[in-house]
Amino acid sequence: MTEIADGITLIDTLLGGVPGRTTGYLVTGDRPAFVDPGPQTSAEHVVTALRGAGLGPDDLAWIVLTHIHLDHCGGAGELAAAFPGATVVVHERGVRHMVDPARLVSASHVVYAEHAPMYGGMSPVPEARVVAAPDGFRVDLGGGRALEMIATPGHARHHMSVLDPATGTVIAGDAVGAHLAGGGLYPTVPPADVDIPAGRASLARIRDWSPTVVSASHFGPVGDPQAAIAVADEQLAVMGEAALRGWLAGGGRDAIEREIERSLPLERAVGSPESAEEWRRLAWYQNNFDGLARWAESASAPPPDAA
Ligand SMILES: [Zn+2]
């Protein structure tokens, strides 16, 4: 547990039991919130960590989700059961999947393939305890403090970032990419609904908020926020161009992979062999090409009314 800003504590949610991969955040207050419970396989660990932080069963008011990928939301059902007073807050596209996660879980497991057991599934959350967060939704922490959720699509359509005006902190989910094992940032653009221009617009929105701290789900604060956002934006731009080049050349996913290895090589971008190894071990690097192929196909399709 590390305090990244006044009243915001990073709690490792241990994807695959390994530290440094996925993080949640406890935001203290009269009505405390926990952002991103992590995978279902870590739910017991997270509940224990929250109990250790002094939260009794009735003390957690909010479970906030940056988006509905299983490494972020999978433990929401177990966490909601352990803290029966907590309300789950999620992008409006995510609500039905919290109540009935079967389709979300099966679609996610197709993407994760042999890694699916590391993520686990998801238990449903009672419908009465799920709230849809529109852009600008305020999570009331009591005592005059509130978090603000803003829509930051790009990594996924249902992605939101969580702002804490009291400290200038942005809990950015995957909007700025990920930095693993001490390496530099690199974009995470997995299936199924990556949108490069939307991701760049989301970065501009975060930048214009002038944060003092930006923290990535994978893993933790990114250093100087403006510099990190500039890097993330440049990477998305290069990646998008490379993906379209590969796709339009007719080479499909493999051509996209070749173009990206040329334009934004993983090892050089993250600057650390250990970090690159972690990207490949988790298959997040390989998943990027599948996500980009889907995006490039839709982005290069003629508009519906074209002749
Ligand atoms: Zn993620």
PDB file of C-alpha atoms and ligand atoms in Angstrom:
ATOM      1  CA  MET A   1       0.000   0.000   0.000  1.00  0.00           C
ATOM      2  CA  THR A   2       1.404   3.352  -1.107  1.00  0.00           C
ATOM      3  CA  GLU A   3      -0.173   6.782  -0.704  1.00  0.00           C
ATOM      4  CA  ILE A   4       0.032   8.471  -4.132  1.00  0.00           C
ATOM      5  CA  ALA A   5      -1.775  11.650  -3.021  1.00  0.00           C
ATOM      6  CA  ASP A   6      -3.423  12.867   0.160  1.00  0.00           C
ATOM      7  CA  GLY A   7      -6.089  10.259   0.971  1.00  0.00           C
ATOM      8  CA  ILE A   8      -5.483   8.076  -2.113  1.00  0.00           C
ATOM      9  CA  THR A   9      -3.780   4.762  -1.415  1.00  0.00           C
ATOM     10  CA  LEU A  10      -2.632   2.393  -4.124  1.00  0.00           C
ATOM     11  CA  ILE A  11      -3.459  -1.241  -3.340  1.00  0.00           C
ATOM     12  CA  ASP A  12      -1.882  -3.902  -5.555  1.00  0.00           C
ATOM     13  CA  THR A  13      -4.561  -6.182  -6.989  1.00  0.00           C
ATOM     14  CA  LEU A  14      -2.010  -8.822  -7.966  1.00  0.00           C
ATOM     15  CA  LEU A  15      -3.037 -10.120 -11.403  1.00  0.00           C
ATOM     16  CA  GLY A  16      -1.882 -13.742 -11.474  1.00  0.00           C
ATOM     17  CA  GLY A  17      -0.661 -13.331  -7.888  1.00  0.00           C
ATOM     18  CA  VAL A  18       2.206 -11.156  -9.127  1.00  0.00           C
ATOM     19  CA  PRO A  19       2.817  -7.652  -7.738  1.00  0.00           C
ATOM     20  CA  GLY A  20       3.182  -4.638 -10.029  1.00  0.00           C
ATOM     21  CA  ARG A  21       0.650  -5.574 -12.704  1.00  0.00           C
ATOM     22  CA  THR A  22      -2.756  -4.229 -11.646  1.00  0.00           C
ATOM     23  CA  THR A  23      -3.723  -1.669  -9.042  1.00  0.00           C
ATOM     24  CA  GLY A  24      -6.800  -0.415  -7.242  1.00  0.00           C
ATOM     25  CA  TYR A  25      -7.110   2.782  -5.208  1.00  0.00           C
ATOM     26  CA  LEU A  26      -8.677   3.393  -1.838  1.00  0.00           C
ATOM     27  CA  VAL A  27      -9.900   6.969  -1.543  1.00  0.00           C
ATOM     28  CA  THR A  28     -10.636   7.813   2.071  1.00  0.00           C
ATOM     29  CA  GLY A  29     -13.399  10.052   3.384  1.00  0.00           C
ATOM     30  CA  ASP A  30     -16.627   9.813   5.352  1.00  0.00           C
ATOM     31  CA  ARG A  31     -17.873   7.755   2.412  1.00  0.00           C
ATOM     32  CA  PRO A  32     -14.775   5.910   1.134  1.00  0.00           C
ATOM     33  CA  ALA A  33     -14.424   4.649  -2.410  1.00  0.00           C
ATOM     34  CA  PHE A  34     -12.392   1.844  -3.910  1.00  0.00           C
ATOM     35  CA  VAL A  35     -11.487   2.261  -7.571  1.00  0.00           C
ATOM     36  CA  ASP A  36     -10.933  -0.899  -9.685  1.00  0.00           C
ATOM     37  CA  PRO A  37     -11.271  -4.056  -7.556  1.00  0.00           C
ATOM     38  CA  GLY A  38      -8.988  -6.000  -9.929  1.00  0.00           C
ATOM     39  CA  PRO A  39      -9.482  -9.543 -11.170  1.00  0.00           C
ATOM     40  CA  GLN A  40     -11.857 -11.961  -9.466  1.00  0.00           C
ATOM     41  CA  THR A  41      -8.882 -14.197  -8.641  1.00  0.00           C
ATOM     42  CA  SER A  42      -7.585 -11.444  -6.305  1.00  0.00           C
ATOM     43  CA  ALA A  43     -10.868 -10.549  -4.610  1.00  0.00           C
ATOM     44  CA  GLU A  44      -9.991 -12.226  -1.309  1.00  0.00           C
ATOM     45  CA  HIS A  45      -6.644 -10.432  -1.176  1.00  0.00           C
ATOM     46  CA  VAL A  46      -8.320  -7.069  -1.866  1.00  0.00           C
ATOM     47  CA  VAL A  47     -10.987  -7.562   0.793  1.00  0.00           C
ATOM     48  CA  THR A  48      -8.265  -8.467   3.294  1.00  0.00           C
ATOM     49  CA  ALA A  49      -6.264  -5.370   2.325  1.00  0.00           C
ATOM     50  CA  LEU A  50      -9.317  -3.145   2.797  1.00  0.00           C
ATOM     51  CA  ARG A  51     -10.066  -4.727   6.176  1.00  0.00           C
ATOM     52  CA  GLY A  52      -6.411  -4.119   7.060  1.00  0.00           C
ATOM     53  CA  ALA A  53      -6.890  -0.462   6.122  1.00  0.00           C
ATOM     54  CA  GLY A  54      -9.609  -0.313   8.781  1.00  0.00           C
ATOM     55  CA  LEU A  55     -12.738  -0.728   6.656  1.00  0.00           C
ATOM     56  CA  GLY A  56     -15.469  -2.794   8.318  1.00  0.00           C
ATOM     57  CA  PRO A  57     -18.229  -4.425   6.247  1.00  0.00           C
ATOM     58  CA  ASP A  58     -20.426  -1.312   6.413  1.00  0.00           C
ATOM     59  CA  ASP A  59     -17.693   1.234   5.778  1.00  0.00           C
ATOM     60  CA  LEU A  60     -17.161   1.164   2.001  1.00  0.00           C
ATOM     61  CA  ALA A  61     -19.613   3.436   0.182  1.00  0.00           C
ATOM     62  CA  TRP A  62     -18.459   3.122  -3.434  1.00  0.00           C
ATOM     63  CA  ILE A  63     -16.866   0.617  -5.791  1.00  0.00           C
ATOM     64  CA  VAL A  64     -15.803   2.639  -8.836  1.00  0.00           C
ATOM     65  CA  LEU A  65     -14.818   1.033 -12.144  1.00  0.00           C
ATOM     66  CA  THR A  66     -12.633   2.741 -14.745  1.00  0.00           C
ATOM     67  CA  HIS A  67     -13.895   0.199 -17.297  1.00  0.00           C
ATOM     68  CA  ILE A  68     -15.260  -3.300 -17.617  1.00  0.00           C
ATOM     69  CA  HIS A  69     -12.197  -5.341 -18.482  1.00  0.00           C
ATOM     70  CA  LEU A  70     -11.804  -8.273 -16.096  1.00  0.00           C
ATOM     71  CA  ASP A  71      -8.422  -7.182 -14.731  1.00  0.00           C
ATOM     72  CA  HIS A  72     -10.208  -4.061 -13.444  1.00  0.00           C
ATOM     73  CA  CYS A  73     -13.783  -5.121 -12.687  1.00  0.00           C
ATOM     74  CA  GLY A  74     -13.708  -8.913 -12.196  1.00  0.00           C
ATOM     75  CA  GLY A  75     -13.709  -8.748  -8.400  1.00  0.00           C
ATOM     76  CA  ALA A  76     -16.635  -6.299  -8.199  1.00  0.00           C
ATOM     77  CA  GLY A  77     -19.183  -9.001  -7.300  1.00  0.00           C
ATOM     78  CA  GLU A  78     -17.103 -10.388  -4.429  1.00  0.00           C
ATOM     79  CA  LEU A  79     -16.233  -6.895  -3.192  1.00  0.00           C
ATOM     80  CA  ALA A  80     -19.894  -5.851  -3.280  1.00  0.00           C
ATOM     81  CA  ALA A  81     -20.760  -8.956  -1.245  1.00  0.00           C
ATOM     82  CA  ALA A  82     -18.048  -8.232   1.329  1.00  0.00           C
ATOM     83  CA  PHE A  83     -19.147  -4.581   1.624  1.00  0.00           C
ATOM     84  CA  PRO A  84     -22.954  -4.696   1.426  1.00  0.00           C
ATOM     85  CA  GLY A  85     -23.330  -0.915   1.746  1.00  0.00           C
ATOM     86  CA  ALA A  86     -21.243  -0.169  -1.333  1.00  0.00           C
ATOM     87  CA  THR A  87     -22.704   1.086  -4.615  1.00  0.00           C
ATOM     88  CA  VAL A  88     -20.972   0.055  -7.855  1.00  0.00           C
ATOM     89  CA  VAL A  89     -20.387   2.948 -10.257  1.00  0.00           C
ATOM     90  CA  VAL A  90     -19.672   2.185 -13.917  1.00  0.00           C
ATOM     91  CA  HIS A  91     -19.986   3.669 -17.411  1.00  0.00           C
ATOM     92  CA  GLU A  92     -23.563   3.335 -18.653  1.00  0.00           C
ATOM     93  CA  ARG A  93     -22.445   0.722 -21.198  1.00  0.00           C
ATOM     94  CA  GLY A  94     -21.192  -1.421 -18.322  1.00  0.00           C
ATOM     95  CA  VAL A  95     -24.296  -1.586 -16.153  1.00  0.00           C
ATOM     96  CA  ARG A  96     -25.958  -4.615 -17.742  1.00  0.00           C
ATOM     97  CA  HIS A  97     -22.679  -6.537 -17.676  1.00  0.00           C
ATOM     98  CA  MET A  98     -22.362  -6.007 -13.922  1.00  0.00           C
ATOM     99  CA  VAL A  99     -25.845  -7.419 -13.391  1.00  0.00           C
ATOM    100  CA  ASP A 100     -25.395 -10.322 -15.819  1.00  0.00           C
ATOM    101  CA  PRO A 101     -21.669 -10.814 -16.537  1.00  0.00           C
ATOM    102  CA  ALA A 102     -21.910 -14.080 -18.540  1.00  0.00           C
ATOM    103  CA  ARG A 103     -21.432 -12.517 -21.989  1.00  0.00           C
ATOM    104  CA  LEU A 104     -18.689 -10.172 -20.797  1.00  0.00           C
ATOM    105  CA  VAL A 105     -16.815 -13.089 -19.240  1.00  0.00           C
ATOM    106  CA  SER A 106     -17.086 -15.367 -22.268  1.00  0.00           C
ATOM    107  CA  ALA A 107     -16.050 -12.609 -24.703  1.00  0.00           C
ATOM    108  CA  SER A 108     -13.127 -11.642 -22.457  1.00  0.00           C
ATOM    109  CA  HIS A 109     -11.947 -15.225 -22.204  1.00  0.00           C
ATOM    110  CA  VAL A 110     -11.749 -15.436 -26.005  1.00  0.00           C
ATOM    111  CA  VAL A 111      -9.301 -12.501 -25.935  1.00  0.00           C
ATOM    112  CA  TYR A 112      -7.304 -13.786 -22.942  1.00  0.00           C
ATOM    113  CA  ALA A 113      -7.196 -17.324 -24.391  1.00  0.00           C
ATOM    114  CA  GLU A 114      -4.791 -19.502 -22.375  1.00  0.00           C
ATOM    115  CA  HIS A 115      -4.351 -16.677 -19.859  1.00  0.00           C
ATOM    116  CA  ALA A 116      -8.067 -16.653 -18.954  1.00  0.00           C
ATOM    117  CA  PRO A 117      -7.652 -18.615 -15.689  1.00  0.00           C
ATOM    118  CA  MET A 118      -5.354 -15.881 -14.381  1.00  0.00           C
ATOM    119  CA  TYR A 119      -8.215 -13.371 -14.691  1.00  0.00           C
ATOM    120  CA  GLY A 120     -11.061 -15.592 -13.514  1.00  0.00           C
ATOM    121  CA  GLY A 121     -14.668 -14.682 -14.241  1.00  0.00           C
ATOM    122  CA  MET A 122     -17.059 -12.322 -12.532  1.00  0.00           C
ATOM    123  CA  SER A 123     -19.934 -12.682 -10.067  1.00  0.00           C
ATOM    124  CA  PRO A 124     -23.050 -10.590 -10.676  1.00  0.00           C
ATOM    125  CA  VAL A 125     -23.792  -7.439  -8.691  1.00  0.00           C
ATOM    126  CA  PRO A 126     -27.437  -6.920  -7.603  1.00  0.00           C
ATOM    127  CA  GLU A 127     -29.063  -4.463 -10.024  1.00  0.00           C
ATOM    128  CA  ALA A 128     -30.208  -2.137  -7.224  1.00  0.00           C
ATOM    129  CA  ARG A 129     -26.583  -1.584  -6.275  1.00  0.00           C
ATOM    130  CA  VAL A 130     -25.284  -0.507  -9.692  1.00  0.00           C
ATOM    131  CA  VAL A 131     -25.297   3.114 -10.799  1.00  0.00           C
ATOM    132  CA  ALA A 132     -24.593   4.306 -14.366  1.00  0.00           C
ATOM    133  CA  ALA A 133     -22.048   7.110 -14.444  1.00  0.00           C
ATOM    134  CA  PRO A 134     -22.623   9.707 -17.153  1.00  0.00           C
ATOM    135  CA  ASP A 135     -19.749  12.048 -18.051  1.00  0.00           C
ATOM    136  CA  GLY A 136     -19.141  14.321 -15.060  1.00  0.00           C
ATOM    137  CA  PHE A 137     -20.673  11.963 -12.483  1.00  0.00           C
ATOM    138  CA  ARG A 138     -19.715  12.907  -8.929  1.00  0.00           C
ATOM    139  CA  VAL A 139     -18.837  10.257  -6.368  1.00  0.00           C
ATOM    140  CA  ASP A 140     -19.642  11.896  -3.036  1.00  0.00           C
ATOM    141  CA  LEU A 141     -16.993  11.048  -0.438  1.00  0.00           C
ATOM    142  CA  GLY A 142     -18.649  13.184   2.252  1.00  0.00           C
ATOM    143  CA  GLY A 143     -17.104  16.129   4.071  1.00  0.00           C
ATOM    144  CA  GLY A 144     -17.279  18.260   0.919  1.00  0.00           C
ATOM    145  CA  ARG A 145     -14.973  15.992  -1.090  1.00  0.00           C
ATOM    146  CA  ALA A 146     -16.063  14.246  -4.269  1.00  0.00           C
ATOM    147  CA  LEU A 147     -14.447  12.376  -7.131  1.00  0.00           C
ATOM    148  CA  GLU A 148     -15.469  13.254 -10.668  1.00  0.00           C
ATOM    149  CA  MET A 149     -15.711  10.658 -13.411  1.00  0.00           C
ATOM    150  CA  ILE A 150     -15.089  11.703 -16.991  1.00  0.00           C
ATOM    151  CA  ALA A 151     -15.552   9.668 -20.152  1.00  0.00           C
ATOM    152  CA  THR A 152     -12.130   8.835 -21.627  1.00  0.00           C
ATOM    153  CA  PRO A 153     -12.810   6.393 -24.471  1.00  0.00           C
ATOM    154  CA  GLY A 154     -10.001   5.024 -26.627  1.00  0.00           C
ATOM    155  CA  HIS A 155      -8.722   1.952 -24.786  1.00  0.00           C
ATOM    156  CA  ALA A 156     -12.402   0.963 -24.681  1.00  0.00           C
ATOM    157  CA  ARG A 157     -15.693   2.734 -25.347  1.00  0.00           C
ATOM    158  CA  HIS A 158     -16.707   2.228 -21.721  1.00  0.00           C
ATOM    159  CA  HIS A 159     -13.550   3.744 -20.257  1.00  0.00           C
ATOM    160  CA  MET A 160     -13.719   6.522 -17.658  1.00  0.00           C
ATOM    161  CA  SER A 161     -11.033   8.330 -15.689  1.00  0.00           C
ATOM    162  CA  VAL A 162     -11.499   9.379 -12.085  1.00  0.00           C
ATOM    163  CA  LEU A 163     -10.504  12.898 -11.067  1.00  0.00           C
ATOM    164  CA  ASP A 164      -9.847  14.040  -7.523  1.00  0.00           C
ATOM    165  CA  PRO A 165     -10.059  17.834  -7.533  1.00  0.00           C
ATOM    166  CA  ALA A 166      -8.889  17.995  -3.906  1.00  0.00           C
ATOM    167  CA  THR A 167      -5.423  16.721  -4.833  1.00  0.00           C
ATOM    168  CA  GLY A 168      -5.278  17.217  -8.620  1.00  0.00           C
ATOM    169  CA  THR A 169      -5.000  13.466  -9.120  1.00  0.00           C
ATOM    170  CA  VAL A 170      -6.198  11.537 -12.162  1.00  0.00           C
ATOM    171  CA  ILE A 171      -6.797   7.828 -11.727  1.00  0.00           C
ATOM    172  CA  ALA A 172      -6.361   7.187 -15.421  1.00  0.00           C
ATOM    173  CA  GLY A 173      -7.124   3.488 -15.799  1.00  0.00           C
ATOM    174  CA  ASP A 174      -5.570   2.525 -19.132  1.00  0.00           C
ATOM    175  CA  ALA A 175      -6.029   5.922 -20.832  1.00  0.00           C
ATOM    176  CA  VAL A 176      -2.310   6.778 -20.735  1.00  0.00           C
ATOM    177  CA  GLY A 177      -1.112   3.252 -21.529  1.00  0.00           C
ATOM    178  CA  ALA A 178       0.769   1.036 -19.112  1.00  0.00           C
ATOM    179  CA  HIS A 179       4.233   0.919 -17.610  1.00  0.00           C
ATOM    180  CA  LEU A 180       5.276  -2.469 -16.318  1.00  0.00           C
ATOM    181  CA  ALA A 181       8.246  -3.701 -14.300  1.00  0.00           C
ATOM    182  CA  GLY A 182       9.841  -0.280 -14.049  1.00  0.00           C
ATOM    183  CA  GLY A 183       9.777   0.375 -17.809  1.00  0.00           C
ATOM    184  CA  GLY A 184       8.368   3.312 -19.757  1.00  0.00           C
ATOM    185  CA  LEU A 185       4.826   3.784 -21.012  1.00  0.00           C
ATOM    186  CA  TYR A 186       3.396   1.832 -23.954  1.00  0.00           C
ATOM    187  CA  PRO A 187      -0.200   1.864 -25.264  1.00  0.00           C
ATOM    188  CA  THR A 188      -2.643  -0.907 -24.369  1.00  0.00           C
ATOM    189  CA  VAL A 189      -5.034  -1.287 -27.306  1.00  0.00           C
ATOM    190  CA  PRO A 190      -6.662  -4.707 -26.942  1.00  0.00           C
ATOM    191  CA  PRO A 191      -9.888  -5.876 -28.610  1.00  0.00           C
ATOM    192  CA  ALA A 192     -12.708  -5.193 -28.933  1.00  0.00           C
ATOM    193  CA  ASP A 193     -13.366  -1.488 -29.426  1.00  0.00           C
ATOM    194  CA  VAL A 194     -10.105   0.456 -29.464  1.00  0.00           C
ATOM    195  CA  ASP A 195     -10.398   3.904 -31.032  1.00  0.00           C
ATOM    196  CA  ILE A 196      -7.118   5.756 -31.605  1.00  0.00           C
ATOM    197  CA  PRO A 197      -8.506   9.273 -32.282  1.00  0.00           C
ATOM    198  CA  ALA A 198     -10.830   8.931 -29.277  1.00  0.00           C
ATOM    199  CA  GLY A 199      -7.862   7.902 -27.139  1.00  0.00           C
ATOM    200  CA  ARG A 200      -5.913  10.977 -28.230  1.00  0.00           C
ATOM    201  CA  ALA A 201      -8.891  13.233 -27.498  1.00  0.00           C
ATOM    202  CA  SER A 202      -9.146  11.647 -24.038  1.00  0.00           C
ATOM    203  CA  LEU A 203      -5.465  12.359 -23.400  1.00  0.00           C
ATOM    204  CA  ALA A 204      -6.016  16.004 -24.383  1.00  0.00           C
ATOM    205  CA  ARG A 205      -8.894  16.200 -21.942  1.00  0.00           C
ATOM    206  CA  ILE A 206      -6.762  14.832 -19.105  1.00  0.00           C
ATOM    207  CA  ARG A 207      -3.881  17.140 -20.067  1.00  0.00           C
ATOM    208  CA  ASP A 208      -6.142  20.202 -20.075  1.00  0.00           C
ATOM    209  CA  TRP A 209      -7.270  19.401 -16.537  1.00  0.00           C
ATOM    210  CA  SER A 210      -3.616  20.081 -15.516  1.00  0.00           C
ATOM    211  CA  PRO A 211      -3.222  17.163 -13.123  1.00  0.00           C
ATOM    212  CA  THR A 212      -0.471  17.078 -10.515  1.00  0.00           C
ATOM    213  CA  VAL A 213      -0.536  13.255 -10.369  1.00  0.00           C
ATOM    214  CA  VAL A 214      -1.586  10.801 -13.077  1.00  0.00           C
ATOM    215  CA  SER A 215      -1.693   7.165 -12.088  1.00  0.00           C
ATOM    216  CA  ALA A 216      -1.999   4.242 -14.497  1.00  0.00           C
ATOM    217  CA  SER A 217      -3.723   0.997 -13.558  1.00  0.00           C
ATOM    218  CA  HIS A 218      -0.595  -0.789 -14.788  1.00  0.00           C
ATOM    219  CA  PHE A 219       1.213   0.360 -12.722  1.00  0.00           C
ATOM    220  CA  GLY A 220       1.053   3.490 -10.604  1.00  0.00           C
ATOM    221  CA  PRO A 221       1.990   7.176 -10.994  1.00  0.00           C
ATOM    222  CA  VAL A 222       3.619   8.074 -14.319  1.00  0.00           C
ATOM    223  CA  GLY A 223       6.034  10.764 -13.138  1.00  0.00           C
ATOM    224  CA  ASP A 224       5.663  14.239 -14.659  1.00  0.00           C
ATOM    225  CA  PRO A 225       2.045  14.197 -15.894  1.00  0.00           C
ATOM    226  CA  GLN A 226       2.410  16.598 -18.832  1.00  0.00           C
ATOM    227  CA  ALA A 227       5.513  14.825 -20.138  1.00  0.00           C
ATOM    228  CA  ALA A 228       3.895  11.404 -19.761  1.00  0.00           C
ATOM    229  CA  ILE A 229       0.718  12.503 -21.533  1.00  0.00           C
ATOM    230  CA  ALA A 230       2.789  13.919 -24.400  1.00  0.00           C
ATOM    231  CA  VAL A 231       4.616  10.585 -24.733  1.00  0.00           C
ATOM    232  CA  ALA A 232       1.354   8.634 -24.600  1.00  0.00           C
ATOM    233  CA  ASP A 233      -0.206  10.853 -27.271  1.00  0.00           C
ATOM    234  CA  GLU A 234       2.772  10.540 -29.595  1.00  0.00           C
ATOM    235  CA  GLN A 235       2.760   6.760 -29.144  1.00  0.00           C
ATOM    236  CA  LEU A 236      -0.946   6.512 -30.002  1.00  0.00           C
ATOM    237  CA  ALA A 237      -0.416   8.682 -33.079  1.00  0.00           C
ATOM    238  CA  VAL A 238       2.488   6.557 -34.314  1.00  0.00           C
ATOM    239  CA  MET A 239       0.674   3.344 -33.518  1.00  0.00           C
ATOM    240  CA  GLY A 240      -2.490   4.425 -35.316  1.00  0.00           C
ATOM    241  CA  GLU A 241      -0.587   5.448 -38.439  1.00  0.00           C
ATOM    242  CA  ALA A 242       1.390   2.205 -38.448  1.00  0.00           C
ATOM    243  CA  ALA A 243      -1.760   0.135 -38.015  1.00  0.00           C
ATOM    244  CA  LEU A 244      -3.529   1.862 -40.898  1.00  0.00           C
ATOM    245  CA  ARG A 245      -0.455   1.500 -43.102  1.00  0.00           C
ATOM    246  CA  GLY A 246      -0.309  -2.230 -42.458  1.00  0.00           C
ATOM    247  CA  TRP A 247      -4.024  -2.684 -42.874  1.00  0.00           C
ATOM    248  CA  LEU A 248      -4.313  -0.679 -46.091  1.00  0.00           C
ATOM    249  CA  ALA A 249      -1.374  -2.613 -47.563  1.00  0.00           C
ATOM    250  CA  GLY A 250      -3.666  -5.607 -47.288  1.00  0.00           C
ATOM    251  CA  GLY A 251      -1.545  -7.563 -44.877  1.00  0.00           C
ATOM    252  CA  GLY A 252      -4.051  -7.790 -42.034  1.00  0.00           C
ATOM    253  CA  ARG A 253      -2.939  -8.319 -38.450  1.00  0.00           C
ATOM    254  CA  ASP A 254       0.540  -9.591 -39.360  1.00  0.00           C
ATOM    255  CA  ALA A 255       1.300  -6.506 -41.454  1.00  0.00           C
ATOM    256  CA  ILE A 256       0.165  -4.305 -38.567  1.00  0.00           C
ATOM    257  CA  GLU A 257       2.553  -6.183 -36.298  1.00  0.00           C
ATOM    258  CA  ARG A 258       5.440  -5.654 -38.728  1.00  0.00           C
ATOM    259  CA  GLU A 259       4.670  -1.937 -39.095  1.00  0.00           C
ATOM    260  CA  ILE A 260       4.540  -1.447 -35.337  1.00  0.00           C
ATOM    261  CA  GLU A 261       7.740  -3.366 -34.739  1.00  0.00           C
ATOM    262  CA  ARG A 262       9.306  -0.915 -37.163  1.00  0.00           C
ATOM    263  CA  SER A 263       7.645   2.306 -35.945  1.00  0.00           C
ATOM    264  CA  LEU A 264       7.199   1.780 -32.204  1.00  0.00           C
ATOM    265  CA  PRO A 265       9.359  -1.147 -31.115  1.00  0.00           C
ATOM    266  CA  LEU A 266       8.347  -2.341 -27.674  1.00  0.00           C
ATOM    267  CA  GLU A 267      11.856  -2.771 -26.292  1.00  0.00           C
ATOM    268  CA  ARG A 268      12.944   0.710 -27.272  1.00  0.00           C
ATOM    269  CA  ALA A 269       9.740   2.367 -26.059  1.00  0.00           C
ATOM    270  CA  VAL A 270       9.755   0.770 -22.605  1.00  0.00           C
ATOM    271  CA  GLY A 271      13.543   0.933 -22.344  1.00  0.00           C
ATOM    272  CA  SER A 272      13.914  -2.229 -20.299  1.00  0.00           C
ATOM    273  CA  PRO A 273      14.195  -5.907 -21.256  1.00  0.00           C
ATOM    274  CA  GLU A 274      12.388  -6.935 -18.040  1.00  0.00           C
ATOM    275  CA  SER A 275       9.468  -4.684 -18.887  1.00  0.00           C
ATOM    276  CA  ALA A 276       9.252  -5.923 -22.476  1.00  0.00           C
ATOM    277  CA  GLU A 277       9.327  -9.489 -21.192  1.00  0.00           C
ATOM    278  CA  GLU A 278       6.395  -8.749 -18.877  1.00  0.00           C
ATOM    279  CA  TRP A 279       4.406  -7.238 -21.775  1.00  0.00           C
ATOM    280  CA  ARG A 280       4.913 -10.424 -23.765  1.00  0.00           C
ATOM    281  CA  ARG A 281       4.368 -12.762 -20.828  1.00  0.00           C
ATOM    282  CA  LEU A 282       0.954 -11.204 -20.175  1.00  0.00           C
ATOM    283  CA  ALA A 283       0.255 -11.243 -23.953  1.00  0.00           C
ATOM    284  CA  TRP A 284      -0.789  -7.589 -23.757  1.00  0.00           C
ATOM    285  CA  TYR A 285       1.736  -6.790 -26.474  1.00  0.00           C
ATOM    286  CA  GLN A 286       0.326  -9.457 -28.800  1.00  0.00           C
ATOM    287  CA  ASN A 287      -3.283  -8.499 -27.949  1.00  0.00           C
ATOM    288  CA  ASN A 288      -2.546  -4.993 -29.227  1.00  0.00           C
ATOM    289  CA  PHE A 289      -2.306  -6.246 -32.815  1.00  0.00           C
ATOM    290  CA  ASP A 290      -5.732  -7.875 -32.616  1.00  0.00           C
ATOM    291  CA  GLY A 291      -7.219  -4.688 -31.191  1.00  0.00           C
ATOM    292  CA  LEU A 292      -5.548  -2.522 -33.823  1.00  0.00           C
ATOM    293  CA  ALA A 293      -6.664  -4.805 -36.660  1.00  0.00           C
ATOM    294  CA  ARG A 294     -10.286  -4.353 -35.592  1.00  0.00           C
ATOM    295  CA  TRP A 295      -9.853  -0.612 -35.290  1.00  0.00           C
ATOM    296  CA  ALA A 296      -8.020  -0.274 -38.618  1.00  0.00           C
ATOM    297  CA  GLU A 297     -10.747  -2.245 -40.377  1.00  0.00           C
ATOM    298  CA  SER A 298     -13.519   0.032 -39.110  1.00  0.00           C
ATOM    299  CA  ALA A 299     -11.466   3.232 -39.443  1.00  0.00           C
ATOM    300  CA  SER A 300     -10.597   2.515 -43.071  1.00  0.00           C
ATOM    301  CA  ALA A 301     -14.072   1.350 -44.098  1.00  0.00           C
ATOM    302  CA  PRO A 302     -15.885   3.691 -46.475  1.00  0.00           C
ATOM    303  CA  PRO A 303     -18.747   5.619 -44.872  1.00  0.00           C
ATOM    304  CA  PRO A 304     -22.100   3.814 -45.195  1.00  0.00           C
ATOM    305  CA  ASP A 305     -23.449   6.285 -47.762  1.00  0.00           C
ATOM    306  CA  ALA A 306     -20.435   6.036 -50.110  1.00  0.00           C
ATOM    307  CA  ALA A 307     -21.138   4.737 -53.598  1.00  0.00           C
TER     308      ALA A 307
HETATM  309 ZN    ZN B   1      -6.149  -2.741 -17.972  1.00  0.00          ZN
END
